[in-house]
Amino acid sequence: MSRIAAEKILSAAQNVLIMTHVRPDGDAVGSAFGLKHLLLDWGKNADVFFPEPAPDYAVGFLTEYKTELTAEELEKYDLLVFTDSAAPERIACGNWDIAELLKRNSLCIDHHENNSVNAAVKWVQPRAAAASAMIAELANQYKGAEYQLPVKAAEFLLLGMTTDSGCFRFSNTNPRLFFMAALALNSGVEWSRIINAVYFSKPRQQQLFEADFVQNHVQIAADGKLAYAMLPQSLFDKYGFDMRNGETLIDLLREIKGTAISFHCYKKGNDVKFSFRSKDENYPVLPVARKFGGGGHLMAAGLTLPDAGLEESCERIKDTLIRYLNGKSWE
Ligand code: 5GP
Ligand code: MN
């Protein structure tokens, strides 16, 4: 479905509840809270149900949100919106059954290919760099070119656009993103506040964690085309580091000259969580992540292997990627 359908359902709603994905990143925060502030500006009631902790860099931006949702409260809303969430099981909805929530009047706004959130209205734009960019576009088209984004909405949307594109560096960066970012900047947002919070506020402990990671955990394979790292729990414990703040850790692998693919993995409860990135369009990572049950974007994907051992899983994925990079049969 199209943006127009999204505009219609939003326009008809009066009380809107917004949710986003588990382990929220900058675009999850940006799209959910950015939309909230737009809807408030449009005279609607809008709340964000946000039951999981935000990355530390985003905390200072957050406005009011709900961490709990009673059945009585839920009844007040005539529309539920899910942003930046590729699949029902990735939506952060606390103790609520997502299948039940999806039976209600609902809208999904997302930029993941193969989105499987079957909301009443679904607007999915895989070429959009961020869900936040889609929401900026919706505001611009719905309210017209002269519409000035409210400063708070613009700030959140910029937070999402910046983080999902790695500060306009990743391959998803396109003219549309720059255009939407310019629109948001035009509202009077303090850009340096966003940049300082996201890129120049690293706790010293995190810097030391990253130094240890680079020094002792990064491995190179496939004649330099693959950089990867397996993160043991002891490394997290040593620096008190939580991967909630590890969105950019993968960039320490991707930035290495000559690499095409990078990945890291770590234990999350009984599961093993993988992040994959590619910077060579001949070797997108999505097909490999999908093969093992994961998903995401062509050049940035993730995977969770349930009830798996860290070392064995890492070996298996590494061997698969080496075959993939060497043009051999890997499936
Ligand atoms: P990240 O590596 O930053 O966690 O995620 C990169 C992309 O992969 C995101 O678009 C995210 O939606 C997707 N992704 C991350 N983890 C998983 C996962 O466990 N399963 C699936 N299907 N997709 C994931
Ligand atoms: Mn996103």
Coordinates of C-alpha atoms in Angstrom, one line a residue, residues 91-229:
I91 CA 7.7 -5.3 17.8
A92 CA 8.3 -4.2 21.4
C93 CA 4.8 -4.5 22.9
G94 CA 5.6 -5.6 26.5
N95 CA 3.3 -8.4 27.6
W96 CA 0.8 -7.8 24.9
D97 CA 0.1 -10.5 22.3
I98 CA 1.1 -8.8 19.0
A99 CA -1.3 -11.0 17.0
E100 CA -4.1 -9.5 19.2
L101 CA -2.9 -6.0 18.6
L102 CA -2.7 -6.5 14.9
K103 CA -6.4 -7.3 14.8
R104 CA -7.1 -3.6 15.7
N105 CA -7.1 -0.6 13.4
S106 CA -3.4 -0.4 12.6
L107 CA -0.7 1.1 10.4
C108 CA 2.8 -0.2 9.7
I109 CA 5.5 2.3 8.5
D110 CA 8.7 0.6 7.7
H111 CA 11.7 0.4 5.3
H112 CA 12.6 -3.3 5.5
E113 CA 12.1 -5.4 2.4
N114 CA 9.8 -8.4 3.0
N115 CA 8.1 -6.7 6.0
S116 CA 5.7 -9.2 7.5
V117 CA 3.7 -7.0 9.9
N118 CA 0.2 -7.4 8.5
A119 CA -1.3 -4.2 9.8
A120 CA -4.6 -3.0 8.3
V121 CA -2.6 -0.4 6.4
K122 CA 1.0 -1.1 5.5
W123 CA 3.4 1.4 4.0
V124 CA 6.8 -0.1 3.3
Q125 CA 9.5 1.6 1.3
P126 CA 12.7 -0.5 1.2
R127 CA 14.6 2.2 -0.6
A128 CA 14.0 4.7 2.2
A129 CA 17.2 5.0 4.3
A130 CA 15.2 5.2 7.6
A131 CA 11.6 5.0 8.8
S132 CA 12.2 8.5 10.1
A133 CA 12.9 9.7 6.6
M134 CA 9.6 8.2 5.5
I135 CA 7.7 10.0 8.2
A136 CA 9.4 13.3 7.3
E137 CA 8.3 12.7 3.7
L138 CA 4.7 11.9 4.8
A139 CA 4.6 15.2 6.7
N140 CA 5.9 17.1 3.8
Q141 CA 3.5 15.5 1.3
Y142 CA 0.5 15.6 3.6
K143 CA 0.9 19.1 4.8
G144 CA 2.5 20.6 1.7
A145 CA 5.9 22.0 0.9
E146 CA 5.5 25.1 3.1
Y147 CA 4.8 23.0 6.2
Q148 CA 7.4 23.7 8.9
L149 CA 8.1 20.6 11.0
P150 CA 7.7 21.2 14.7
V151 CA 11.3 21.4 16.2
K152 CA 10.9 18.4 18.4
A153 CA 9.5 16.2 15.6
A154 CA 12.4 17.4 13.4
E155 CA 14.9 16.6 16.1
F156 CA 13.7 13.0 16.5
L157 CA 13.4 12.4 12.7
L158 CA 17.0 13.7 12.2
L159 CA 18.1 11.4 15.0
G160 CA 16.7 8.4 13.1
M161 CA 17.9 9.6 9.7
T162 CA 21.4 10.2 11.0
T163 CA 21.8 6.9 12.9
D164 CA 20.3 4.6 10.3
S165 CA 22.6 6.0 7.6
G166 CA 25.7 6.1 9.8
C167 CA 25.7 9.9 9.6
F168 CA 25.0 9.8 5.8
R169 CA 27.8 7.4 5.0
F170 CA 26.2 4.0 4.4
S171 CA 25.0 2.8 1.0
N172 CA 21.4 3.5 1.9
T173 CA 22.2 7.3 1.8
N174 CA 20.4 8.8 -1.1
P175 CA 19.2 12.2 -2.4
R176 CA 15.8 11.7 -0.7
L177 CA 17.5 11.3 2.7
F178 CA 19.5 14.5 2.2
F179 CA 16.3 16.3 1.2
M180 CA 14.3 15.1 4.2
A181 CA 17.2 15.9 6.5
A182 CA 17.4 19.4 5.0
L183 CA 13.7 19.9 5.6
A184 CA 14.1 18.8 9.2
L185 CA 17.1 21.1 9.7
N186 CA 15.2 24.0 8.3
S187 CA 12.9 23.8 11.3
G188 CA 15.6 25.2 13.5
V189 CA 16.9 22.0 15.1
E190 CA 20.2 22.3 16.9
W191 CA 22.2 19.9 14.7
S192 CA 25.2 20.0 16.9
R193 CA 23.1 18.7 19.9
I194 CA 22.3 15.5 17.8
I195 CA 25.8 15.0 16.5
N196 CA 27.4 15.6 19.9
A197 CA 25.0 13.2 21.6
V198 CA 25.3 10.4 19.0
Y199 CA 28.9 10.7 17.9
F200 CA 30.9 12.7 20.5
S201 CA 29.6 11.4 23.8
K202 CA 31.2 8.0 24.1
P203 CA 31.9 7.0 27.7
R204 CA 35.6 6.4 28.3
Q205 CA 34.7 2.8 29.4
Q206 CA 33.1 2.2 26.0
Q207 CA 36.2 3.5 24.3
L208 CA 38.3 1.1 26.3
F209 CA 35.9 -1.8 25.5
E210 CA 36.3 -0.9 21.8
A211 CA 40.1 -0.8 22.0
D212 CA 40.1 -4.3 23.6
F213 CA 37.7 -5.4 20.9
V214 CA 39.9 -4.2 18.1
Q215 CA 43.1 -5.4 19.8
N216 CA 42.0 -8.9 20.9
H217 CA 38.8 -10.0 19.2
V218 CA 38.8 -8.8 15.5
Q219 CA 39.8 -11.5 13.1
I220 CA 40.4 -11.3 9.3
A221 CA 39.6 -14.1 6.8
A222 CA 39.0 -14.7 3.1
D223 CA 42.2 -12.9 2.1
G224 CA 41.1 -9.8 3.9
K225 CA 37.6 -9.7 2.5
L226 CA 36.0 -10.8 5.8
A227 CA 36.4 -9.1 9.2
Y228 CA 34.6 -10.7 12.1
A229 CA 34.5 -10.8 15.9

